[in-house]
mmCIF file of C-alpha atoms and ligand atoms in Angstrom:
data_model
loop_
_atom_site.group_PDB
_atom_site.id
_atom_site.type_symbol
_atom_site.label_atom_id
_atom_site.label_comp_id
_atom_site.label_asym_id
_atom_site.label_seq_id
_atom_site.Cartn_x
_atom_site.Cartn_y
_atom_site.Cartn_z
ATOM 1 C CA MET A 433 0.000 0.000 0.000
ATOM 2 C CA ARG A 434 1.044 3.583 -0.499
ATOM 3 C CA VAL A 435 1.145 5.162 2.933
ATOM 4 C CA THR A 436 1.747 8.805 3.863
ATOM 5 C CA VAL A 437 3.228 8.867 7.356
ATOM 6 C CA PHE A 438 2.605 12.167 9.160
ATOM 7 C CA SER A 439 4.451 13.717 12.134
ATOM 8 C CA THR A 440 7.539 11.590 11.696
ATOM 9 C CA LYS A 441 10.738 11.930 13.672
ATOM 10 C CA PRO A 442 13.958 10.053 12.891
ATOM 11 C CA TYR A 443 12.995 7.322 15.384
ATOM 12 C CA ASP A 444 9.684 6.703 13.564
ATOM 13 C CA ARG A 445 11.570 6.209 10.311
ATOM 14 C CA THR A 446 13.966 3.789 11.985
ATOM 15 C CA PHE A 447 11.365 1.578 13.641
ATOM 16 C CA LEU A 448 8.656 1.680 10.926
ATOM 17 C CA GLY A 449 11.340 1.217 8.279
ATOM 18 C CA ALA A 450 12.700 -1.858 10.099
ATOM 19 C CA ALA A 451 9.221 -3.382 10.390
ATOM 20 C CA ASN A 452 8.707 -2.769 6.647
ATOM 21 C CA ALA A 453 12.148 -4.119 5.707
ATOM 22 C CA ALA A 454 10.575 -6.542 3.230
ATOM 23 C CA GLY A 455 9.250 -3.477 1.420
ATOM 24 C CA ALA A 456 5.606 -4.597 1.369
ATOM 25 C CA HIS A 457 4.439 -1.005 1.641
ATOM 26 C CA GLU A 458 5.594 2.251 0.109
ATOM 27 C CA LEU A 459 6.054 4.547 3.124
ATOM 28 C CA ARG A 460 6.324 8.278 2.501
ATOM 29 C CA PHE A 461 7.599 9.991 5.651
ATOM 30 C CA LEU A 462 6.545 13.598 6.307
ATOM 31 C CA GLU A 463 7.479 15.795 9.244
ATOM 32 C CA ALA A 464 4.227 17.766 8.896
ATOM 33 C CA HIS A 465 1.314 17.088 11.218
ATOM 34 C CA LEU A 466 -1.948 15.997 9.687
ATOM 35 C CA ALA A 467 -4.362 18.937 9.781
ATOM 36 C CA PRO A 468 -6.939 20.495 7.418
ATOM 37 C CA GLU A 469 -4.169 22.424 5.651
ATOM 38 C CA THR A 470 -1.891 19.373 5.174
ATOM 39 C CA ALA A 471 -4.446 16.642 4.375
ATOM 40 C CA ALA A 472 -3.898 17.166 0.622
ATOM 41 C CA LEU A 473 -0.322 15.890 1.043
ATOM 42 C CA ALA A 474 -1.848 12.405 1.229
ATOM 43 C CA ASP A 475 -3.538 12.645 -2.170
ATOM 44 C CA GLY A 476 -2.945 9.418 -4.058
ATOM 45 C CA ALA A 477 -2.076 7.416 -0.934
ATOM 46 C CA ASP A 478 -4.152 4.399 0.138
ATOM 47 C CA ALA A 479 -3.538 5.038 3.826
ATOM 48 C CA VAL A 480 -2.170 7.605 6.241
ATOM 49 C CA CYS A 481 -0.271 6.773 9.402
ATOM 50 C CA VAL A 482 -0.672 9.271 12.255
ATOM 51 C CA PHE A 483 0.282 9.950 15.881
ATOM 52 C CA VAL A 484 -1.408 11.479 18.905
ATOM 53 C CA HIS A 485 -1.276 15.160 17.904
ATOM 54 C CA ASP A 486 -2.466 14.696 14.348
ATOM 55 C CA VAL A 487 -5.920 16.085 13.679
ATOM 56 C CA VAL A 488 -8.297 13.434 12.347
ATOM 57 C CA ASP A 489 -11.554 15.386 12.514
ATOM 58 C CA ALA A 490 -14.482 15.521 10.087
ATOM 59 C CA THR A 491 -12.832 18.169 7.843
ATOM 60 C CA VAL A 492 -9.585 16.226 7.572
ATOM 61 C CA LEU A 493 -11.364 12.908 6.965
ATOM 62 C CA ALA A 494 -13.489 14.441 4.193
ATOM 63 C CA ARG A 495 -10.331 15.741 2.494
ATOM 64 C CA LEU A 496 -8.505 12.430 2.925
ATOM 65 C CA ALA A 497 -11.460 10.550 1.384
ATOM 66 C CA GLU A 498 -11.436 12.946 -1.572
ATOM 67 C CA GLY A 499 -7.754 12.136 -2.119
ATOM 68 C CA GLY A 500 -8.424 8.381 -2.128
ATOM 69 C CA VAL A 501 -7.340 7.466 1.421
ATOM 70 C CA ARG A 502 -9.191 4.427 2.795
ATOM 71 C CA LEU A 503 -7.344 3.715 6.021
ATOM 72 C CA VAL A 504 -6.015 5.772 8.938
ATOM 73 C CA ALA A 505 -3.440 3.779 10.891
ATOM 74 C CA LEU A 506 -2.734 5.252 14.332
ATOM 75 C CA ARG A 507 0.691 4.382 15.656
ATOM 76 C CA ALA A 508 -0.692 4.859 19.168
ATOM 77 C CA ALA A 509 -3.195 3.258 21.532
ATOM 78 C CA GLY A 510 -5.386 6.314 22.295
ATOM 79 C CA TYR A 511 -7.721 7.494 19.517
ATOM 80 C CA ASN A 512 -9.407 10.492 21.126
ATOM 81 C CA ASN A 513 -8.126 12.650 18.216
ATOM 82 C CA VAL A 514 -10.257 10.736 15.682
ATOM 83 C CA ASP A 515 -13.870 11.508 14.673
ATOM 84 C CA LEU A 516 -15.018 7.898 14.336
ATOM 85 C CA ALA A 517 -18.514 8.794 13.062
ATOM 86 C CA ALA A 518 -17.054 10.948 10.278
ATOM 87 C CA ALA A 519 -14.606 8.167 9.363
ATOM 88 C CA ALA A 520 -17.468 5.674 9.089
ATOM 89 C CA ALA A 521 -19.473 8.132 6.982
ATOM 90 C CA HIS A 522 -16.565 8.413 4.530
ATOM 91 C CA GLY A 523 -15.894 4.666 4.509
ATOM 92 C CA ILE A 524 -12.437 5.193 6.019
ATOM 93 C CA ALA A 525 -11.270 2.404 8.330
ATOM 94 C CA ILE A 526 -9.388 3.344 11.504
ATOM 95 C CA CYS A 527 -6.887 1.111 13.223
ATOM 96 C CA ARG A 528 -4.490 1.467 16.126
ATOM 97 C CA VAL A 529 -1.795 -0.295 18.115
ATOM 98 C CA PRO A 530 -3.769 -1.402 21.136
ATOM 99 C CA ALA A 531 -1.016 -2.975 23.221
ATOM 100 C CA TYR A 532 2.526 -2.187 22.204
ATOM 101 C CA SER A 533 4.011 -2.149 25.653
ATOM 102 C CA PRO A 534 1.852 -1.513 28.668
ATOM 103 C CA TYR A 535 5.121 -1.970 30.590
ATOM 104 C CA ALA A 536 6.673 1.141 29.026
ATOM 105 C CA VAL A 537 3.853 3.377 30.267
ATOM 106 C CA ALA A 538 3.274 1.682 33.624
ATOM 107 C CA GLU A 539 7.013 1.718 34.392
ATOM 108 C CA HIS A 540 7.237 5.406 33.459
ATOM 109 C CA ALA A 541 4.318 6.168 35.782
ATOM 110 C CA MET A 542 6.220 4.403 38.572
ATOM 111 C CA ALA A 543 9.429 6.241 37.613
ATOM 112 C CA LEU A 544 7.613 9.585 37.996
ATOM 113 C CA LEU A 545 6.107 8.466 41.290
ATOM 114 C CA LEU A 546 9.450 7.304 42.706
ATOM 115 C CA ALA A 547 11.213 10.483 41.603
ATOM 116 C CA LEU A 548 8.495 12.595 43.223
ATOM 117 C CA VAL A 549 8.334 10.800 46.560
ATOM 118 C CA ARG A 550 12.146 10.671 46.901
ATOM 119 C CA ARG A 551 12.738 14.046 45.161
ATOM 120 C CA THR A 552 15.333 12.432 42.904
ATOM 121 C CA HIS A 553 14.963 15.173 40.277
ATOM 122 C CA ARG A 554 15.981 17.786 42.854
ATOM 123 C CA ALA A 555 18.735 15.656 44.393
ATOM 124 C CA TRP A 556 20.327 15.171 40.965
ATOM 125 C CA ASN A 557 20.638 18.929 40.467
ATOM 126 C CA ARG A 558 21.942 19.505 43.974
ATOM 127 C CA VAL A 559 24.675 16.878 43.841
ATOM 128 C CA ARG A 560 25.896 18.213 40.476
ATOM 129 C CA GLU A 561 26.400 21.564 42.160
ATOM 130 C CA GLY A 562 28.313 20.107 45.090
ATOM 131 C CA ASN A 563 25.380 20.481 47.483
ATOM 132 C CA PHE A 564 25.201 17.283 49.512
ATOM 133 C CA ALA A 565 22.748 18.512 52.174
ATOM 134 C CA LEU A 566 19.623 16.453 52.751
ATOM 135 C CA GLU A 567 17.263 19.148 54.059
ATOM 136 C CA GLY A 568 14.305 19.418 51.704
ATOM 137 C CA LEU A 569 14.776 15.933 50.290
ATOM 138 C CA LEU A 570 12.769 14.043 52.911
ATOM 139 C CA GLY A 571 10.761 11.315 51.223
ATOM 140 C CA VAL A 572 8.106 8.767 52.102
ATOM 141 C CA ASP A 573 8.023 4.978 51.729
ATOM 142 C CA LEU A 574 5.660 3.611 49.101
ATOM 143 C CA HIS A 575 5.318 0.374 51.068
ATOM 144 C CA GLY A 576 2.020 0.310 52.941
ATOM 145 C CA ARG A 577 0.655 3.459 51.266
ATOM 146 C CA THR A 578 -2.807 3.506 49.704
ATOM 147 C CA ILE A 579 -2.748 4.029 45.955
ATOM 148 C CA GLY A 580 -5.823 4.662 43.813
ATOM 149 C CA VAL A 581 -5.594 3.390 40.240
ATOM 150 C CA VAL A 582 -8.141 4.979 37.906
ATOM 151 C CA GLY A 583 -8.553 2.669 34.899
ATOM 152 C CA THR A 584 -7.333 -0.916 35.135
ATOM 153 C CA GLY A 585 -7.039 -1.878 31.474
ATOM 154 C CA ARG A 586 -3.738 -3.081 30.046
ATOM 155 C CA ILE A 587 -1.544 -0.323 31.498
ATOM 156 C CA GLY A 588 -3.435 0.070 34.776
ATOM 157 C CA THR A 589 -3.230 -3.673 35.415
ATOM 158 C CA VAL A 590 0.538 -3.752 34.832
ATOM 159 C CA PHE A 591 0.818 -0.742 37.131
ATOM 160 C CA CYS A 592 -1.154 -2.640 39.813
ATOM 161 C CA ARG A 593 1.336 -5.529 39.543
ATOM 162 C CA ILE A 594 4.205 -3.092 40.119
ATOM 163 C CA ALA A 595 2.396 -1.382 43.005
ATOM 164 C CA ALA A 596 1.624 -4.776 44.580
ATOM 165 C CA GLY A 597 5.343 -5.568 44.352
ATOM 166 C CA PHE A 598 6.025 -2.437 46.376
ATOM 167 C CA GLY A 599 3.586 -3.650 49.048
ATOM 168 C CA MET A 600 1.052 -0.890 48.461
ATOM 169 C CA GLU A 601 -2.648 -1.097 49.282
ATOM 170 C CA ILE A 602 -4.446 -0.846 45.957
ATOM 171 C CA LEU A 603 -7.827 0.781 45.406
ATOM 172 C CA ALA A 604 -9.130 0.781 41.854
ATOM 173 C CA THR A 605 -11.982 2.155 39.828
ATOM 174 C CA ASP A 606 -13.048 1.005 36.374
ATOM 175 C CA PRO A 607 -16.443 0.357 34.779
ATOM 176 C CA PHE A 608 -15.067 -3.094 33.856
ATOM 177 C CA PRO A 609 -13.223 -4.477 36.914
ATOM 178 C CA ASN A 610 -10.793 -7.305 36.249
ATOM 179 C CA ASP A 611 -9.904 -10.375 38.262
ATOM 180 C CA GLU A 612 -6.140 -9.977 38.003
ATOM 181 C CA VAL A 613 -6.307 -6.705 39.941
ATOM 182 C CA ARG A 614 -8.475 -8.402 42.570
ATOM 183 C CA ALA A 615 -6.015 -11.330 42.738
ATOM 184 C CA LEU A 616 -3.247 -8.783 43.428
ATOM 185 C CA GLY A 617 -5.227 -7.633 46.459
ATOM 186 C CA GLY A 618 -6.765 -4.613 44.718
ATOM 187 C CA ARG A 619 -10.227 -3.498 45.802
ATOM 188 C CA TYR A 620 -12.647 -1.853 43.389
ATOM 189 C CA VAL A 621 -14.399 1.141 44.912
ATOM 190 C CA PRO A 622 -16.455 4.025 43.493
ATOM 191 C CA LEU A 623 -14.376 6.963 42.192
ATOM 192 C CA ASP A 624 -15.413 9.239 45.078
ATOM 193 C CA GLU A 625 -14.189 6.730 47.666
ATOM 194 C CA LEU A 626 -10.919 6.294 45.760
ATOM 195 C CA LEU A 627 -10.424 10.079 45.704
ATOM 196 C CA GLU A 628 -11.163 10.388 49.409
ATOM 197 C CA ARG A 629 -8.983 7.509 50.633
ATOM 198 C CA SER A 630 -5.942 7.437 48.339
ATOM 199 C CA GLU A 631 -2.604 8.950 49.325
ATOM 200 C CA ILE A 632 -1.464 8.523 45.723
ATOM 201 C CA ILE A 633 -3.673 8.593 42.616
ATOM 202 C CA VAL A 634 -2.534 7.380 39.189
ATOM 203 C CA LEU A 635 -4.572 7.875 36.027
ATOM 204 C CA HIS A 636 -4.689 5.120 33.417
ATOM 205 C CA ALA A 637 -8.168 5.750 31.968
ATOM 206 C CA PRO A 638 -8.609 6.901 28.363
ATOM 207 C CA LEU A 639 -9.840 10.383 27.503
ATOM 208 C CA THR A 640 -13.546 10.204 26.664
ATOM 209 C CA PRO A 641 -16.406 12.688 27.134
ATOM 210 C CA ASP A 642 -16.990 10.931 30.494
ATOM 211 C CA SER A 643 -13.421 11.249 31.718
ATOM 212 C CA TYR A 644 -12.778 14.834 30.519
ATOM 213 C CA HIS A 645 -11.626 16.828 33.577
ATOM 214 C CA LEU A 646 -12.182 13.777 35.773
ATOM 215 C CA LEU A 647 -9.969 15.549 38.303
ATOM 216 C CA ASP A 648 -11.587 18.970 38.610
ATOM 217 C CA ARG A 649 -12.069 21.428 41.480
ATOM 218 C CA GLU A 650 -14.745 19.232 43.076
ATOM 219 C CA ALA A 651 -12.557 16.101 42.810
ATOM 220 C CA PHE A 652 -9.560 17.902 44.378
ATOM 221 C CA ARG A 653 -11.857 19.076 47.201
ATOM 222 C CA ARG A 654 -12.538 15.420 48.095
ATOM 223 C CA MET A 655 -8.864 14.366 48.214
ATOM 224 C CA ARG A 656 -6.585 13.909 51.178
ATOM 225 C CA ARG A 657 -4.353 16.872 51.862
ATOM 226 C CA GLY A 658 -0.919 16.396 50.297
ATOM 227 C CA VAL A 659 -2.072 13.742 47.803
ATOM 228 C CA THR A 660 0.379 12.656 45.094
ATOM 229 C CA ILE A 661 -1.055 12.479 41.560
ATOM 230 C CA VAL A 662 0.537 10.925 38.472
ATOM 231 C CA ASN A 663 -1.006 11.229 34.995
ATOM 232 C CA THR A 664 0.533 9.363 32.060
ATOM 233 C CA SER A 665 -2.782 8.939 30.240
ATOM 234 C CA ARG A 666 -4.147 12.055 28.557
ATOM 235 C CA GLY A 667 -3.754 15.637 29.761
ATOM 236 C CA ALA A 668 -7.413 16.585 29.690
ATOM 237 C CA LEU A 669 -8.221 14.074 32.434
ATOM 238 C CA ILE A 670 -7.036 16.882 34.727
ATOM 239 C CA ASP A 671 -8.403 20.423 34.818
ATOM 240 C CA THR A 672 -5.051 22.236 34.861
ATOM 241 C CA GLU A 673 -6.375 25.466 36.381
ATOM 242 C CA ALA A 674 -7.974 23.515 39.229
ATOM 243 C CA ALA A 675 -4.729 21.530 39.688
ATOM 244 C CA ILE A 676 -2.721 24.742 39.991
ATOM 245 C CA ALA A 677 -5.140 26.027 42.642
ATOM 246 C CA ALA A 678 -4.845 22.682 44.478
ATOM 247 C CA LEU A 679 -1.027 22.855 44.316
ATOM 248 C CA LYS A 680 -1.086 26.388 45.699
ATOM 249 C CA ASP A 681 -3.308 25.514 48.652
ATOM 250 C CA GLY A 682 -1.413 22.285 49.434
ATOM 251 C CA THR A 683 -4.164 19.830 48.471
ATOM 252 C CA ILE A 684 -1.790 18.321 45.909
ATOM 253 C CA GLY A 685 1.531 17.504 47.560
ATOM 254 C CA ARG A 686 3.242 16.182 44.430
ATOM 255 C CA LEU A 687 2.211 16.080 40.801
ATOM 256 C CA GLY A 688 3.801 13.985 38.043
ATOM 257 C CA LEU A 689 2.689 14.575 34.472
ATOM 258 C CA ASP A 690 3.670 12.962 31.214
ATOM 259 C CA VAL A 691 0.723 14.573 29.449
ATOM 260 C CA TYR A 692 -0.801 18.043 29.487
ATOM 261 C CA GLU A 693 -4.164 19.139 28.149
ATOM 262 C CA GLU A 694 -2.712 21.760 25.793
ATOM 263 C CA GLU A 695 0.405 19.763 24.895
ATOM 264 C CA GLU A 696 -0.192 19.789 21.111
ATOM 265 C CA GLY A 697 1.598 23.071 20.559
ATOM 266 C CA LEU A 698 4.427 22.206 22.955
ATOM 267 C CA PHE A 699 5.531 18.613 23.147
ATOM 268 C CA PHE A 700 7.784 16.609 20.796
ATOM 269 C CA GLU A 701 9.783 19.682 19.679
ATOM 270 C CA ASP A 702 12.838 21.513 21.022
ATOM 271 C CA ARG A 703 11.462 24.851 22.215
ATOM 272 C CA SER A 704 14.357 25.695 24.521
ATOM 273 C CA GLY A 705 15.089 28.877 22.555
ATOM 274 C CA SER A 706 11.554 30.240 22.570
ATOM 275 C CA VAL A 707 9.311 31.919 25.096
ATOM 276 C CA ILE A 708 6.572 29.625 26.385
ATOM 277 C CA GLN A 709 3.268 31.318 25.588
ATOM 278 C CA ASP A 710 1.107 28.959 27.629
ATOM 279 C CA ASP A 711 0.872 30.642 31.040
ATOM 280 C CA LEU A 712 -0.715 27.653 32.776
ATOM 281 C CA PHE A 713 2.074 25.352 31.632
ATOM 282 C CA ALA A 714 4.694 27.943 32.574
ATOM 283 C CA ARG A 715 3.121 28.162 36.054
ATOM 284 C CA LEU A 716 3.266 24.364 36.431
ATOM 285 C CA LEU A 717 6.998 24.469 35.695
ATOM 286 C CA THR A 718 7.568 26.773 38.679
ATOM 287 C CA PHE A 719 6.406 24.323 41.371
ATOM 288 C CA PRO A 720 9.186 22.406 43.117
ATOM 289 C CA ASN A 721 6.833 19.471 43.651
ATOM 290 C CA VAL A 722 5.748 19.102 40.013
ATOM 291 C CA LEU A 723 7.669 16.805 37.680
ATOM 292 C CA ILE A 724 6.829 16.921 33.985
ATOM 293 C CA THR A 725 8.009 14.750 31.118
ATOM 294 C CA ALA A 726 6.892 15.505 27.560
ATOM 295 C CA HIS A 727 4.764 12.492 26.589
ATOM 296 C CA GLN A 728 7.641 10.032 26.704
ATOM 297 C CA ALA A 729 6.021 7.200 28.660
ATOM 298 C CA PHE A 730 5.663 5.103 25.491
ATOM 299 C CA PHE A 731 9.202 5.855 24.344
ATOM 300 C CA THR A 732 11.170 2.642 24.797
ATOM 301 C CA GLU A 733 12.956 0.508 22.206
ATOM 302 C CA ASP A 734 10.597 -2.335 22.987
ATOM 303 C CA ALA A 735 7.477 -0.205 22.510
ATOM 304 C CA LEU A 736 8.683 1.409 19.281
ATOM 305 C CA THR A 737 9.543 -2.025 17.870
ATOM 306 C CA ARG A 738 6.018 -3.264 18.660
ATOM 307 C CA ILE A 739 4.432 -0.063 17.316
ATOM 308 C CA GLY A 740 6.323 -0.494 14.033
ATOM 309 C CA GLU A 741 5.471 -4.195 13.741
ATOM 310 C CA THR A 742 1.790 -3.803 14.636
ATOM 311 C CA THR A 743 1.337 -0.820 12.317
ATOM 312 C CA ILE A 744 2.783 -2.809 9.417
ATOM 313 C CA ALA A 745 0.624 -5.822 10.425
ATOM 314 C CA ASN A 746 -2.449 -3.531 10.315
ATOM 315 C CA LEU A 747 -1.474 -2.409 6.800
ATOM 316 C CA ASP A 748 -0.762 -6.020 5.714
ATOM 317 C CA ALA A 749 -4.165 -7.175 6.943
ATOM 318 C CA TYR A 750 -5.960 -4.288 5.252
ATOM 319 C CA ALA A 751 -4.146 -4.948 1.959
ATOM 320 C CA ARG A 752 -4.942 -8.671 2.194
ATOM 321 C CA ASP A 753 -8.460 -8.779 3.700
ATOM 322 C CA GLY A 754 -9.789 -5.243 3.367
ATOM 323 C CA ALA A 755 -9.845 -4.917 7.180
ATOM 324 C CA PRO A 756 -7.033 -3.948 9.564
ATOM 325 C CA LEU A 757 -5.898 -6.285 12.344
ATOM 326 C CA HIS A 758 -6.839 -3.882 15.146
ATOM 327 C CA PRO A 759 -9.793 -1.791 13.957
ATOM 328 C CA VAL A 760 -11.291 1.023 16.007
ATOM 329 C CA THR A 761 -15.035 1.323 15.672
ATOM 330 C CA GLY A 762 -17.463 3.793 17.205
HETATM 331 P P1 NAI B 1190 -7.180 0.097 27.922
HETATM 332 O O1 NAI B 1190 -8.276 0.370 26.959
HETATM 333 O O2 NAI B 1190 -6.554 -1.260 27.959
HETATM 334 O O3 NAI B 1190 -7.694 0.419 29.414
HETATM 335 C C1 NAI B 1190 -8.391 1.561 29.767
HETATM 336 C C2 NAI B 1190 -9.260 1.184 30.967
HETATM 337 O O4 NAI B 1190 -9.859 2.376 31.465
HETATM 338 C C3 NAI B 1190 -10.394 0.216 30.612
HETATM 339 O O5 NAI B 1190 -10.391 -0.869 31.512
HETATM 340 C C4 NAI B 1190 -11.650 1.067 30.762
HETATM 341 O O6 NAI B 1190 -12.784 0.314 31.194
HETATM 342 C C5 NAI B 1190 -11.199 2.074 31.804
HETATM 343 N N1 NAI B 1190 -11.988 3.298 31.842
HETATM 344 C C6 NAI B 1190 -12.625 3.935 30.825
HETATM 345 N N2 NAI B 1190 -13.211 5.056 31.274
HETATM 346 C C7 NAI B 1190 -12.950 5.122 32.610
HETATM 347 C C8 NAI B 1190 -13.290 6.042 33.624
HETATM 348 N N3 NAI B 1190 -14.026 7.142 33.369
HETATM 349 N N4 NAI B 1190 -12.862 5.792 34.884
HETATM 350 C C9 NAI B 1190 -12.135 4.692 35.165
HETATM 351 N N5 NAI B 1190 -11.775 3.789 34.232
HETATM 352 C C10 NAI B 1190 -12.167 4.008 32.972
HETATM 353 O O7 NAI B 1190 -6.092 1.221 27.655
HETATM 354 P P2 NAI B 1190 -4.546 1.209 28.066
HETATM 355 O O8 NAI B 1190 -3.765 0.525 27.006
HETATM 356 O O9 NAI B 1190 -4.418 0.727 29.459
HETATM 357 O O10 NAI B 1190 -4.201 2.760 27.980
HETATM 358 C C11 NAI B 1190 -4.788 3.694 28.856
HETATM 359 C C12 NAI B 1190 -4.509 5.087 28.335
HETATM 360 O O11 NAI B 1190 -3.113 5.386 28.455
HETATM 361 C C13 NAI B 1190 -4.775 5.267 26.824
HETATM 362 O O12 NAI B 1190 -6.126 5.565 26.578
HETATM 363 C C14 NAI B 1190 -3.884 6.424 26.459
HETATM 364 O O13 NAI B 1190 -4.618 7.616 26.552
HETATM 365 C C15 NAI B 1190 -2.795 6.410 27.529
HETATM 366 N N6 NAI B 1190 -1.470 6.157 26.966
HETATM 367 C C16 NAI B 1190 -0.454 7.073 27.192
HETATM 368 C C17 NAI B 1190 0.799 6.869 26.673
HETATM 369 C C18 NAI B 1190 1.939 7.812 26.934
HETATM 370 O O14 NAI B 1190 2.997 7.716 26.274
HETATM 371 N N7 NAI B 1190 1.849 8.718 27.893
HETATM 372 C C19 NAI B 1190 1.081 5.712 25.817
HETATM 373 C C20 NAI B 1190 -0.022 4.787 25.689
HETATM 374 C C21 NAI B 1190 -1.257 5.027 26.228
#
């Protein structure tokens, strides 16, 4: 198939190229994001391959259909950037990489949590400057602490395994509870109870209309004072303005983010020479107890290998059977 691959970085070319080493598909790599003004770049292609910040709304899908595109292959698990109804209306199939490495994301969530509770990010800076004092670096044990896991799908379940290994008490919430989490000693409780009882809250639920601003002013009001929150899922699960207020009044004791609700214009590029225009994000950067990574939880060799292989397998299946291996339907 002829495939226009949007938003590519050198690592995408490496891993997708390796998965397509047999040359089954003609991959055309573009740095541009997919958006209404760039959709025409895919004219003549059978498929486009996109990532999390590409726009796959009704306007873009209409333009892609006009240019002959029949498949949108997401090289990601989340598909909140896709208008599924519009895709169906245009007869465009959507597919994704549902499970490339839940370990990559769950382990990154734990890495953020460990850094926050032991202040490793601050210690690293101090030691480099010859400051070996410990004041201000006091941490807490994770063992025995109550952690609330919101969303126990693939990533949330792996996270529960890790948390169980640390000897934490696991509370969970998910409309579809699973037995593995229960077998690990996890207890499913309503969201409000999880918010009220947890000392640490990690978010592993997808972004949907239901989960938009799941943690808002009202949710922060219910939490224990000094709660630690880690979000590696999607930024808009947290109302950033409410989070900043909760950081200022001490409700949130530590905040770890790999995602941010307005990250599209920020993440995945080197902006070290420019002035950050997003005042909320700039404010987040000023807190000593906030640790931010720029959507890198998925970014391991293992995950990129699986993403490349599964994306090519989706294209193979579509070329062979007219249906991708991992379709997304409404
Ligand atoms: P999954 O589909 O296996 O699991 C999601 C779970 O969340 C399901 O069990 C579902 O029932 C549950 N859920 C849905 N709405 C909920 C709600 N309102 N409250 C509580 N639970 C809810 O998805 P997976 O693979 O575990 O991924 C989770 C999310 O992680 C993805 O949707 C994606 O947004 C994010 N992600 C982030 C990455 C990163 O690099 N930071 C990389 C990969 C995924």
